[in-house]
Coordinates of C-alpha atoms and ligand atoms in Angstrom, one line a residue:
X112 CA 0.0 0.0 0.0
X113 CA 1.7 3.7 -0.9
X114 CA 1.6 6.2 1.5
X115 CA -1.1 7.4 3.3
X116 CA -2.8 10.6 1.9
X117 CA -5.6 13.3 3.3
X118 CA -7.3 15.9 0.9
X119 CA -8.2 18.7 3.8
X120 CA -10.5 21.2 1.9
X121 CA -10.0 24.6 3.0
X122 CA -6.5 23.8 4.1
X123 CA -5.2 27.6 3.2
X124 CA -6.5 29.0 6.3
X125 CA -7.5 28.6 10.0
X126 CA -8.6 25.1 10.5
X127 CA -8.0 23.4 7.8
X128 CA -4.7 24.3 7.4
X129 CA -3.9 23.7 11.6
X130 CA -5.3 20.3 10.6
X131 CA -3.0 19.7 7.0
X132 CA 0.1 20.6 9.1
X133 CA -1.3 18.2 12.1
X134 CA -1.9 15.2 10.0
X135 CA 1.8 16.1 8.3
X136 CA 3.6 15.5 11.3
X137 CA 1.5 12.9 11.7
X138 CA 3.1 11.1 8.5
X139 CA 0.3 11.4 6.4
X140 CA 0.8 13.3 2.6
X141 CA -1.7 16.2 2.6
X142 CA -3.2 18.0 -0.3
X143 CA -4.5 21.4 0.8
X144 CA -6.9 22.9 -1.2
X145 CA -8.8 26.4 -1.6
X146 CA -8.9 29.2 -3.7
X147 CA -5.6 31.4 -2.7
X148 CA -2.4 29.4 -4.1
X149 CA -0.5 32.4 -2.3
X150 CA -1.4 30.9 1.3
X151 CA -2.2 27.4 0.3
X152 CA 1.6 27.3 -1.3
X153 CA 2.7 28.6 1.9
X154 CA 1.2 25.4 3.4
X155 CA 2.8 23.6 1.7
X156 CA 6.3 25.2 2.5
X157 CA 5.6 25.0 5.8
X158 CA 5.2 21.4 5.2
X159 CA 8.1 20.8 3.7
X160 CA 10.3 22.7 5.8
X161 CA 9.1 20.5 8.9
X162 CA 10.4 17.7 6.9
X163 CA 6.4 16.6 5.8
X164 CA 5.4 15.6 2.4
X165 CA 2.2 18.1 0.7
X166 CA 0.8 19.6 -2.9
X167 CA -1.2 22.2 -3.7
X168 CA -4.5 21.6 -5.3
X169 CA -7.0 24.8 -6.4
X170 CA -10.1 24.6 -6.3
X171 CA -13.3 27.1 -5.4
X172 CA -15.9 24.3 -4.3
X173 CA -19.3 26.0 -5.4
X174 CA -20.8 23.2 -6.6
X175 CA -20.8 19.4 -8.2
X176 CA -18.7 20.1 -11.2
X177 CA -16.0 22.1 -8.6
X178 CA -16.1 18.8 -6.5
X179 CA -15.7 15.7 -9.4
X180 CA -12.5 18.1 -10.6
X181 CA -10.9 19.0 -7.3
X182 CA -11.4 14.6 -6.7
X183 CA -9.8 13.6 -9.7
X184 CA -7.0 15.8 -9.4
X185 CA -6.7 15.3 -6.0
X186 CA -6.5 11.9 -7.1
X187 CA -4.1 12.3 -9.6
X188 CA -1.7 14.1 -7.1
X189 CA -1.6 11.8 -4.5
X190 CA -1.4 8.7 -6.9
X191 CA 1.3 10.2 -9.1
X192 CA 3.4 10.7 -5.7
X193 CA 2.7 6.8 -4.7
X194 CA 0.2 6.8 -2.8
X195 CA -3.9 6.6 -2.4
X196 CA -6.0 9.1 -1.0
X197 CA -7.3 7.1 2.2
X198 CA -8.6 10.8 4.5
X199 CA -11.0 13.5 3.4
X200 CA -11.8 16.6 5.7
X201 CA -14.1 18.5 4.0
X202 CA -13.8 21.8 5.9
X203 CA -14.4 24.6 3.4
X204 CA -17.4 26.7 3.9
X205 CA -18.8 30.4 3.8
X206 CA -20.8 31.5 6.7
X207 CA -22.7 34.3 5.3
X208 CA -25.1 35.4 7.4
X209 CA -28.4 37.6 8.4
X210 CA -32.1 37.9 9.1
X211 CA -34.0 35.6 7.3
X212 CA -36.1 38.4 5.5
X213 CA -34.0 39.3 3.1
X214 CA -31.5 36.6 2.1
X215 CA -30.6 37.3 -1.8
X216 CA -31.6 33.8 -3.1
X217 CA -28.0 34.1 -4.1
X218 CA -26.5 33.8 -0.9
X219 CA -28.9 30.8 0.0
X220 CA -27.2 28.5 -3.3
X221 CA -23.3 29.7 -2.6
X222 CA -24.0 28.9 1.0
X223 CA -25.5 25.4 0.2
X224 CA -23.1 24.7 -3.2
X225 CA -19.7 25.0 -1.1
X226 CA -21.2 23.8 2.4
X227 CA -23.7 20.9 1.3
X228 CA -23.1 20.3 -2.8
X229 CA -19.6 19.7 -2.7
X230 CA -19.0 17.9 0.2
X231 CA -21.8 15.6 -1.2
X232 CA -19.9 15.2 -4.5
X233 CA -16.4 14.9 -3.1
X234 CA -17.5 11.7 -1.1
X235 CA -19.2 10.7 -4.1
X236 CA -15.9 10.8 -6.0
X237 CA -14.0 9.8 -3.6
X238 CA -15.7 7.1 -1.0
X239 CA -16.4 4.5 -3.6
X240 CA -12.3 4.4 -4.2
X241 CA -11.9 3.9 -0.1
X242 CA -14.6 1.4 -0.2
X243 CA -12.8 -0.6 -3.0
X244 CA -9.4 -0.8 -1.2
X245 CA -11.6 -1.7 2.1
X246 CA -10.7 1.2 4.2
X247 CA -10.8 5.3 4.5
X248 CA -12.0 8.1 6.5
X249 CA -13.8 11.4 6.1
X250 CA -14.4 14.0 8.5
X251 CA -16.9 16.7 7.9
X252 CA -16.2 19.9 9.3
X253 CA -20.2 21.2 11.2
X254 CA -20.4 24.1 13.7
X255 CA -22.4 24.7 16.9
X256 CA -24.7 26.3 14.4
X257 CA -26.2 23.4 13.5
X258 CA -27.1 22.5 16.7
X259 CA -28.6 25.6 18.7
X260 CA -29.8 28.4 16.9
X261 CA -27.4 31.4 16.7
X262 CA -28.6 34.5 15.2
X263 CA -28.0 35.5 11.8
X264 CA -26.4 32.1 11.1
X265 CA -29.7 30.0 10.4
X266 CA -29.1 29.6 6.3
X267 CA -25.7 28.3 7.5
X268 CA -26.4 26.2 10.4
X269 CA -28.9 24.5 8.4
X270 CA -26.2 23.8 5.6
X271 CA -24.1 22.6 8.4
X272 CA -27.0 20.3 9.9
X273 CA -27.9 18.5 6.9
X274 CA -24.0 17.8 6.3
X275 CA -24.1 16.2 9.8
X276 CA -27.2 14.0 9.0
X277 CA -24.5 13.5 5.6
X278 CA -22.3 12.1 8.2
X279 CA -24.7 9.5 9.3
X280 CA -25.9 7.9 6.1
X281 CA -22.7 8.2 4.7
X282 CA -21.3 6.3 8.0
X283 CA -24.3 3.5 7.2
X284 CA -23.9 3.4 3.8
X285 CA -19.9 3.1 3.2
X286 CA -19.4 1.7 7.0
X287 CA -19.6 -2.1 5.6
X288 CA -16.6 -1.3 3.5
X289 CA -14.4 -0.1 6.4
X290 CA -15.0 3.6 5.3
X291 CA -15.7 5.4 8.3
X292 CA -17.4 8.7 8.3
X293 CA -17.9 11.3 11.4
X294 CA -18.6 15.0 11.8
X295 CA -16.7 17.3 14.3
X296 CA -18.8 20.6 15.6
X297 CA -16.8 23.3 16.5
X298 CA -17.4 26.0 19.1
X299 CA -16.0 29.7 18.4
X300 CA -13.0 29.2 17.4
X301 CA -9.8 32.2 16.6
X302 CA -9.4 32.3 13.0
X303 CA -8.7 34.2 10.1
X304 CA -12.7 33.6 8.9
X305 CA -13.8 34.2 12.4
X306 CA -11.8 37.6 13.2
X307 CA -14.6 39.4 12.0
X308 CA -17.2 38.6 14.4
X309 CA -15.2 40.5 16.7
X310 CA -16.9 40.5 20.3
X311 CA -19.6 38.5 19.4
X312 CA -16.9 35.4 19.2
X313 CA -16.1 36.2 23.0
X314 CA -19.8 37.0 24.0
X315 CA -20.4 33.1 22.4
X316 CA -17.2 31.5 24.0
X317 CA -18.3 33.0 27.4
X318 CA -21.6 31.2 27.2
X319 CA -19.7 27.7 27.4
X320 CA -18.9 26.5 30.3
X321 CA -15.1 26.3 29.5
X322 CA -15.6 29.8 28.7
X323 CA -12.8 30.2 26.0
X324 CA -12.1 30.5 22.3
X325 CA -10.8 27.6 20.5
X326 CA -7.7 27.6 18.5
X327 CA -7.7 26.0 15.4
X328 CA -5.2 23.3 16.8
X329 CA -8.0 22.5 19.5
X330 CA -10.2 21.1 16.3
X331 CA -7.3 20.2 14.2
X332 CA -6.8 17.6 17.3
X333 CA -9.7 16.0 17.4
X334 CA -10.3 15.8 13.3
X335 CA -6.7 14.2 13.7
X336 CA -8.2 11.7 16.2
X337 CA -11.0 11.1 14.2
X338 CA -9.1 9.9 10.7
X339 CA -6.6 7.9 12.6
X340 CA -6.4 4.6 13.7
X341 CA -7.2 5.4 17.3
X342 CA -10.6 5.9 16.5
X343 CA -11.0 2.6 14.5
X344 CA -14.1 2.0 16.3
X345 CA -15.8 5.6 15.7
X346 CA -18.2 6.4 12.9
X347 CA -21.4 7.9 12.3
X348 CA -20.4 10.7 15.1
X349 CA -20.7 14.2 15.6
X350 CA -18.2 15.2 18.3
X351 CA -19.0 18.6 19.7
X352 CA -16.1 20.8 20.6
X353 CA -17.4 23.7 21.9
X354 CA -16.2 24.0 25.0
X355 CA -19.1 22.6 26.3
X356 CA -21.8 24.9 25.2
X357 CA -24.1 22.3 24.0
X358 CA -23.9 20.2 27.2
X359 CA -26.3 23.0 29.2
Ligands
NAP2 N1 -13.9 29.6 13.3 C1 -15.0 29.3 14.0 O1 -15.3 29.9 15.0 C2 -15.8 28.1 13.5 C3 -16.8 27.6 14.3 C4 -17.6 26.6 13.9 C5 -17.3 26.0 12.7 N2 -16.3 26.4 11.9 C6 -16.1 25.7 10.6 O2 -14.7 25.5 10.5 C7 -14.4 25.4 9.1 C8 -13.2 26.3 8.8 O3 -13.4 27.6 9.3 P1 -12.3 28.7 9.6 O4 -12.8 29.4 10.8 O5 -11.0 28.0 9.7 O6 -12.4 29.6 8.4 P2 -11.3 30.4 7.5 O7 -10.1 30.8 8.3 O8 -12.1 31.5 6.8 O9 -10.9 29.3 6.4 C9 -11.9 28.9 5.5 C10 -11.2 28.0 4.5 O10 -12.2 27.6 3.5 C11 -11.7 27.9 2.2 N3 -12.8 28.2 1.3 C12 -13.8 29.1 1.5 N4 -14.7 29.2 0.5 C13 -14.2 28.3 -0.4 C14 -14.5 27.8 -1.7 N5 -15.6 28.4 -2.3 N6 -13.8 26.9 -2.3 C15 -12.7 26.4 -1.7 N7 -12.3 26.7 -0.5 C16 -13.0 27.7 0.1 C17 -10.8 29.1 2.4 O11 -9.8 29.0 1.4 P3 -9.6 30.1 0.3 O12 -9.9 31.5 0.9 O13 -8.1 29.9 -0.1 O14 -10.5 29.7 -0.8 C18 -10.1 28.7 3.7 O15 -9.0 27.9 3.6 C19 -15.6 25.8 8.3 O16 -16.3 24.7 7.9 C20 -16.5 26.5 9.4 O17 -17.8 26.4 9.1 C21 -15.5 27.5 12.3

């Protein structure tokens, strides 16, 4: 078997990329993906430099097309160097938000295409591939949004919810194959997406009972925990890590 290799969508920022340079320590080959090859190629080179093995794949997920190229050429990439591609994250998303009244029909597609379309057509792409070689795992990246309503955030919690019922039939259908499938919810967390809810990020941290904001090595952990062999047991979860918040 060739080496080990993630696709981590989303991987030029926050998150994603905490978790591309996690699982690269880890020893696994990571293809980060978005739209800016300026920060996604700096990924990389921070890869590289720490003696881990990465490529840079573009892609603006917006919707099915966007997904069946950025899977075969993620594909390609990982099977040109060797290896298989054995670990999705699928953690790109937009988080527009706003009073109902008023959403620009607009926002309501891009918010489902790159949240909810592509996800869907990435495991479509890519699961079957897993299933054949008898093993894989995916991790889709939800939010505490999709569990408790947060103002201005119900177009994207309720991308974020169906993606976590995703989680479930995807854990049913592809689970026989040893492809296992689990959703991670996180709580406010300090990133470059999030600096711009300013206060409010504090104001929602301070309502958990840990009472702090995340950084995006506190998910990247447990997304790592979640496509490794530690959790060989796991699937068809949706871990909260949100300090707590949804425990009271
Ligand atoms: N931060 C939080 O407090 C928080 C809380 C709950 C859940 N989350 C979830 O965590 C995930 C990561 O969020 P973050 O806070 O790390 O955000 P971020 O810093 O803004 O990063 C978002 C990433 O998604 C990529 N992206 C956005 N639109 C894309 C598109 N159309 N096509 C391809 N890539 C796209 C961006 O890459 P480019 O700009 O290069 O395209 C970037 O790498 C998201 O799923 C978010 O819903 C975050």
């Amino acid at each position: 078997m060739g080496t080990t290799t993630a696709l981590v969508t989303g991987s030029t920022s926050g998150i994603g990329r905490a978790t591309a340079l996690k699982l690269a320590r880890a020893g696994v080959r990571v293809i980060v993906s978005g739209r800016n090859a300026e920060r996604g190629l700096e990924v990389v080179e921070q890869i590289h430099a720490e003696g881990g093995k990465a490529d840079f794949v573009a892609a603006d997920l917006r919707d099915a097309q966007s997904a069946v190229e950025l899977a075969a050429r993620a594909t390609q990439a990982a099977e040109s160097a060797g290896g298989t591609l054995d670990i999705l994250v699928n953690n790109a998303a937009i988080g527009a938000g706003g009073p109902t009244a008023g959403t620009e029909e607009s926002t309501f597609d891009a918010v489902l295409g790159t949240n909810l379309k592509a996800p869907f057509y990435l495991v479509a792409n890519l699961a079957p591939a897993m299933a054949a070689r008898g093993g894989g795992a995916i991790v889709n990246v939800s939010t505490l949004a999709a569990e408790v309503a947060l103002p201005g955030l119900s177009v994207y919690g309720a991308s974020k919810a169906a993606l976590d019922l995703l989680t479930k039939s995807w854990a049913a259908e592809f689970g026989p194959a040893g492809v296992r499938v689990n959703s991670v919810r996180p709580g406010p967390t300090r990133t470059p997406g999030s600096e711009a809810l300013g206060e409010v990020l504090e104001q929602l941290a301070a309502q958990a009972p840990l009472g702090f904001i995340a950084d995006p090595e506190d998910i990247a952990a447990v997304i790592a925990f979640l496509v490794s062999d530690e959790a060989r047991f796991v699937t068809g979860v949706i871990l909260d890590a949100d300090g707590g918040r949804t425990a009271v």
